[in-house]
XYZ file of C-alpha atoms in Angstrom:
210
model
C 3.947 -17.557 -18.854
C 1.624 -18.735 -16.121
C 2.351 -20.227 -12.725
C -0.346 -22.222 -10.964
C -0.169 -23.419 -7.386
C -1.737 -26.849 -7.037
C -5.229 -26.887 -5.516
C -5.650 -27.900 -1.869
C -7.618 -30.999 -2.868
C -4.486 -32.504 -4.404
C -2.702 -32.416 -1.036
C 0.355 -30.884 -2.667
C 0.591 -27.152 -2.045
C -1.405 -24.114 -1.066
C -0.060 -20.565 -1.165
C -1.798 -17.715 0.615
C -0.911 -14.433 -1.149
C -0.278 -11.252 0.792
C -1.813 -9.276 -2.073
C -3.703 -10.192 -5.214
C -3.999 -8.528 -8.622
C -0.609 -6.963 -7.921
C 2.822 -7.018 -9.484
C 4.514 -8.535 -6.437
C 3.048 -11.452 -4.480
C 4.408 -13.122 -1.371
C 2.835 -16.307 -0.058
C 3.421 -18.938 2.615
C 3.369 -22.652 1.880
C 0.731 -23.994 4.261
C 0.459 -27.495 2.829
C 3.130 -29.345 0.897
C 3.803 -32.820 -0.490
C 6.494 -33.461 -3.082
C 9.297 -31.488 -4.668
C 7.470 -29.204 -7.088
C 6.851 -25.732 -5.696
C 5.133 -24.302 -8.762
C 4.179 -25.678 -12.145
C 5.183 -23.280 -14.874
C 3.561 -23.900 -18.275
C 3.148 -27.576 -17.280
C 6.838 -27.816 -16.369
C 8.646 -27.556 -13.046
C 9.721 -23.961 -12.552
C 11.085 -24.141 -9.036
C 12.101 -27.170 -6.979
C 13.953 -27.876 -3.779
C 13.784 -28.497 -0.056
C 10.578 -26.595 0.658
C 8.717 -27.085 3.919
C 5.474 -25.903 5.412
C 5.929 -22.285 6.493
C 8.473 -21.365 3.839
C 7.841 -18.020 2.179
C 7.604 -17.983 -1.597
C 7.948 -14.783 -3.645
C 6.584 -14.593 -7.173
C 6.677 -11.487 -9.319
C 3.697 -11.414 -11.652
C -0.068 -10.863 -11.487
C -1.871 -13.030 -8.937
C -5.386 -14.444 -9.009
C -6.786 -16.402 -6.022
C -9.870 -18.575 -6.585
C -11.199 -21.504 -4.521
C -7.886 -22.117 -2.805
C -5.829 -22.032 -5.986
C -3.347 -19.256 -6.693
C -2.701 -18.578 -10.372
C -0.030 -16.100 -11.433
C 0.194 -14.674 -14.942
C 2.840 -12.496 -16.603
C 5.475 -14.166 -14.449
C 8.838 -12.414 -14.196
C 10.626 -14.148 -11.322
C 10.203 -16.895 -8.741
C 12.151 -17.155 -5.495
C 12.050 -18.905 -2.150
C 12.729 -16.189 0.411
C 12.647 -18.291 3.569
C 13.788 -21.883 3.829
C 14.587 -24.243 0.977
C 16.395 -23.132 -2.132
C 15.503 -22.109 -5.662
C 16.863 -23.133 -9.030
C 15.354 -20.732 -11.545
C 17.494 -19.121 -14.213
C 15.479 -15.889 -14.379
C 15.828 -15.090 -10.672
C 18.765 -13.011 -9.404
C 19.258 -13.344 -5.661
C 17.286 -10.914 -3.502
C 16.229 -8.889 -6.561
C 12.491 -8.993 -5.888
C 12.656 -7.369 -2.459
C 15.017 -4.645 -3.662
C 12.860 -3.719 -6.645
C 9.745 -3.442 -4.474
C 11.525 -1.065 -2.105
C 12.717 1.094 -4.994
C 9.165 1.408 -6.330
C 7.789 2.489 -2.947
C 10.228 5.393 -2.388
C 9.420 6.936 -5.759
C 5.848 7.804 -4.747
C 4.352 10.820 -2.945
C 2.884 10.458 0.553
C 0.113 12.871 1.571
C -0.541 13.311 5.300
C -2.360 15.621 7.692
C 0.739 16.832 9.492
C -0.947 18.907 12.205
C -4.339 20.015 13.549
C -4.151 22.995 15.888
C -5.696 26.271 17.000
C -4.236 29.307 15.308
C -5.290 32.776 16.402
C -7.588 31.851 19.256
C -10.708 30.573 17.530
C -9.222 29.701 14.126
C -8.785 26.037 13.247
C -5.564 25.300 11.361
C -4.962 22.076 9.436
C -1.542 21.449 7.897
C -1.293 19.192 4.843
C 2.075 17.790 3.793
C 3.689 15.609 1.143
C 6.163 13.391 3.022
C 7.029 11.427 -0.110
C 10.108 11.612 -2.312
C 8.359 12.971 -5.413
C 5.779 15.672 -6.165
C 2.063 14.891 -6.359
C 1.263 15.164 -10.059
C -2.492 15.791 -9.697
C -4.659 17.908 -7.400
C -7.762 15.906 -8.262
C -8.517 14.661 -4.743
C -10.494 15.756 -1.680
C -9.819 16.898 1.892
C -12.447 15.907 4.486
C -12.928 17.458 7.946
C -15.091 16.035 10.747
C -16.074 17.912 13.925
C -17.083 15.749 16.894
C -17.740 12.805 14.593
C -19.808 14.654 11.977
C -18.523 15.314 8.470
C -18.559 19.109 8.350
C -16.396 20.317 5.453
C -15.057 18.896 2.219
C -12.554 20.646 -0.007
C -11.363 19.837 -3.483
C -7.570 20.123 -3.405
C -7.702 21.971 -6.715
C -9.562 24.881 -5.062
C -6.975 25.496 -2.320
C -5.143 28.775 -2.881
C -1.811 27.362 -1.676
C -0.803 24.281 -3.672
C 2.657 24.074 -2.117
C 1.947 20.844 -0.232
C 1.852 18.972 -3.546
C 5.621 19.366 -3.802
C 8.054 16.908 -2.266
C 8.584 17.655 1.448
C 6.405 20.797 1.415
C 3.332 21.684 3.486
C 0.305 23.983 3.347
C -1.867 25.209 6.221
C -5.572 25.689 5.602
C -7.976 27.489 7.965
C -11.457 26.046 7.381
C -13.524 28.071 9.903
C -13.586 29.666 13.340
C -14.839 27.481 16.184
C -15.638 27.794 19.848
C -14.872 25.363 22.687
C -13.341 21.908 22.896
C -13.709 20.041 19.622
C -12.557 16.678 18.304
C -11.278 17.335 14.805
C -10.542 14.611 12.272
C -9.026 15.557 8.923
C -8.189 13.339 5.953
C -6.300 14.228 2.789
C -6.886 12.155 -0.361
C -9.717 10.426 1.499
C -10.828 8.595 -1.646
C -7.329 7.219 -2.389
C -7.280 8.990 -5.751
C -3.491 9.483 -5.539
C -1.111 6.509 -5.589
C 1.085 6.870 -2.492
C 3.898 5.004 -0.782
C 1.692 4.707 2.339
C -2.095 4.651 1.942
C -2.739 4.224 5.688
C -1.620 7.620 7.042
C -3.983 10.048 5.304
C -6.037 10.858 8.425
C -5.272 12.554 11.751
C -7.537 13.188 14.768
C -6.856 15.785 17.479
C -8.673 17.369 20.424
C -8.405 21.149 20.095
C -9.613 24.039 22.239
C -10.798 27.017 20.239
C -12.257 30.338 21.301
């Protein structure tokens, strides 16, 4: 089915989605007049004491255009904050739980450490902090020195692939350096791997080498 939030010009409801084109959308009612929260296939899908500021959760695929939120392939509808919901397909609190379960079943690649090894040798430790193995090594590691991109490595060319496994790490030694250097390293810089956290792929450290 399809759920459409009424356009702002109708003075009924506007929902601002946290994410679009995704399987789980959370929005906040910022304008509201009347009892209908969503119209589902031209029928009322969810009604009840909804106020401005209430948080609405819809599980489906969201499309936002000109102030109107349309949601296709709808699975569930729920009011998570304020009001109540009367929708036969919605078990209580199910949408939040399912999202959490999806997140923990993904890998999470990080640059765990940047340090000096044997004097002038730069050491960069890559780690998978996720709960499952990384299934592909088709991604890239980037290294910057003092703000300049200096080295790039295809993960598939690294001799030690251990960091692809759940909870494991691998230390690479790109080059020898001399002096104080600001080193920034990023693993999966192009977001080629789906991870539980896409914001922690890079680390920056000041190191003294030589």
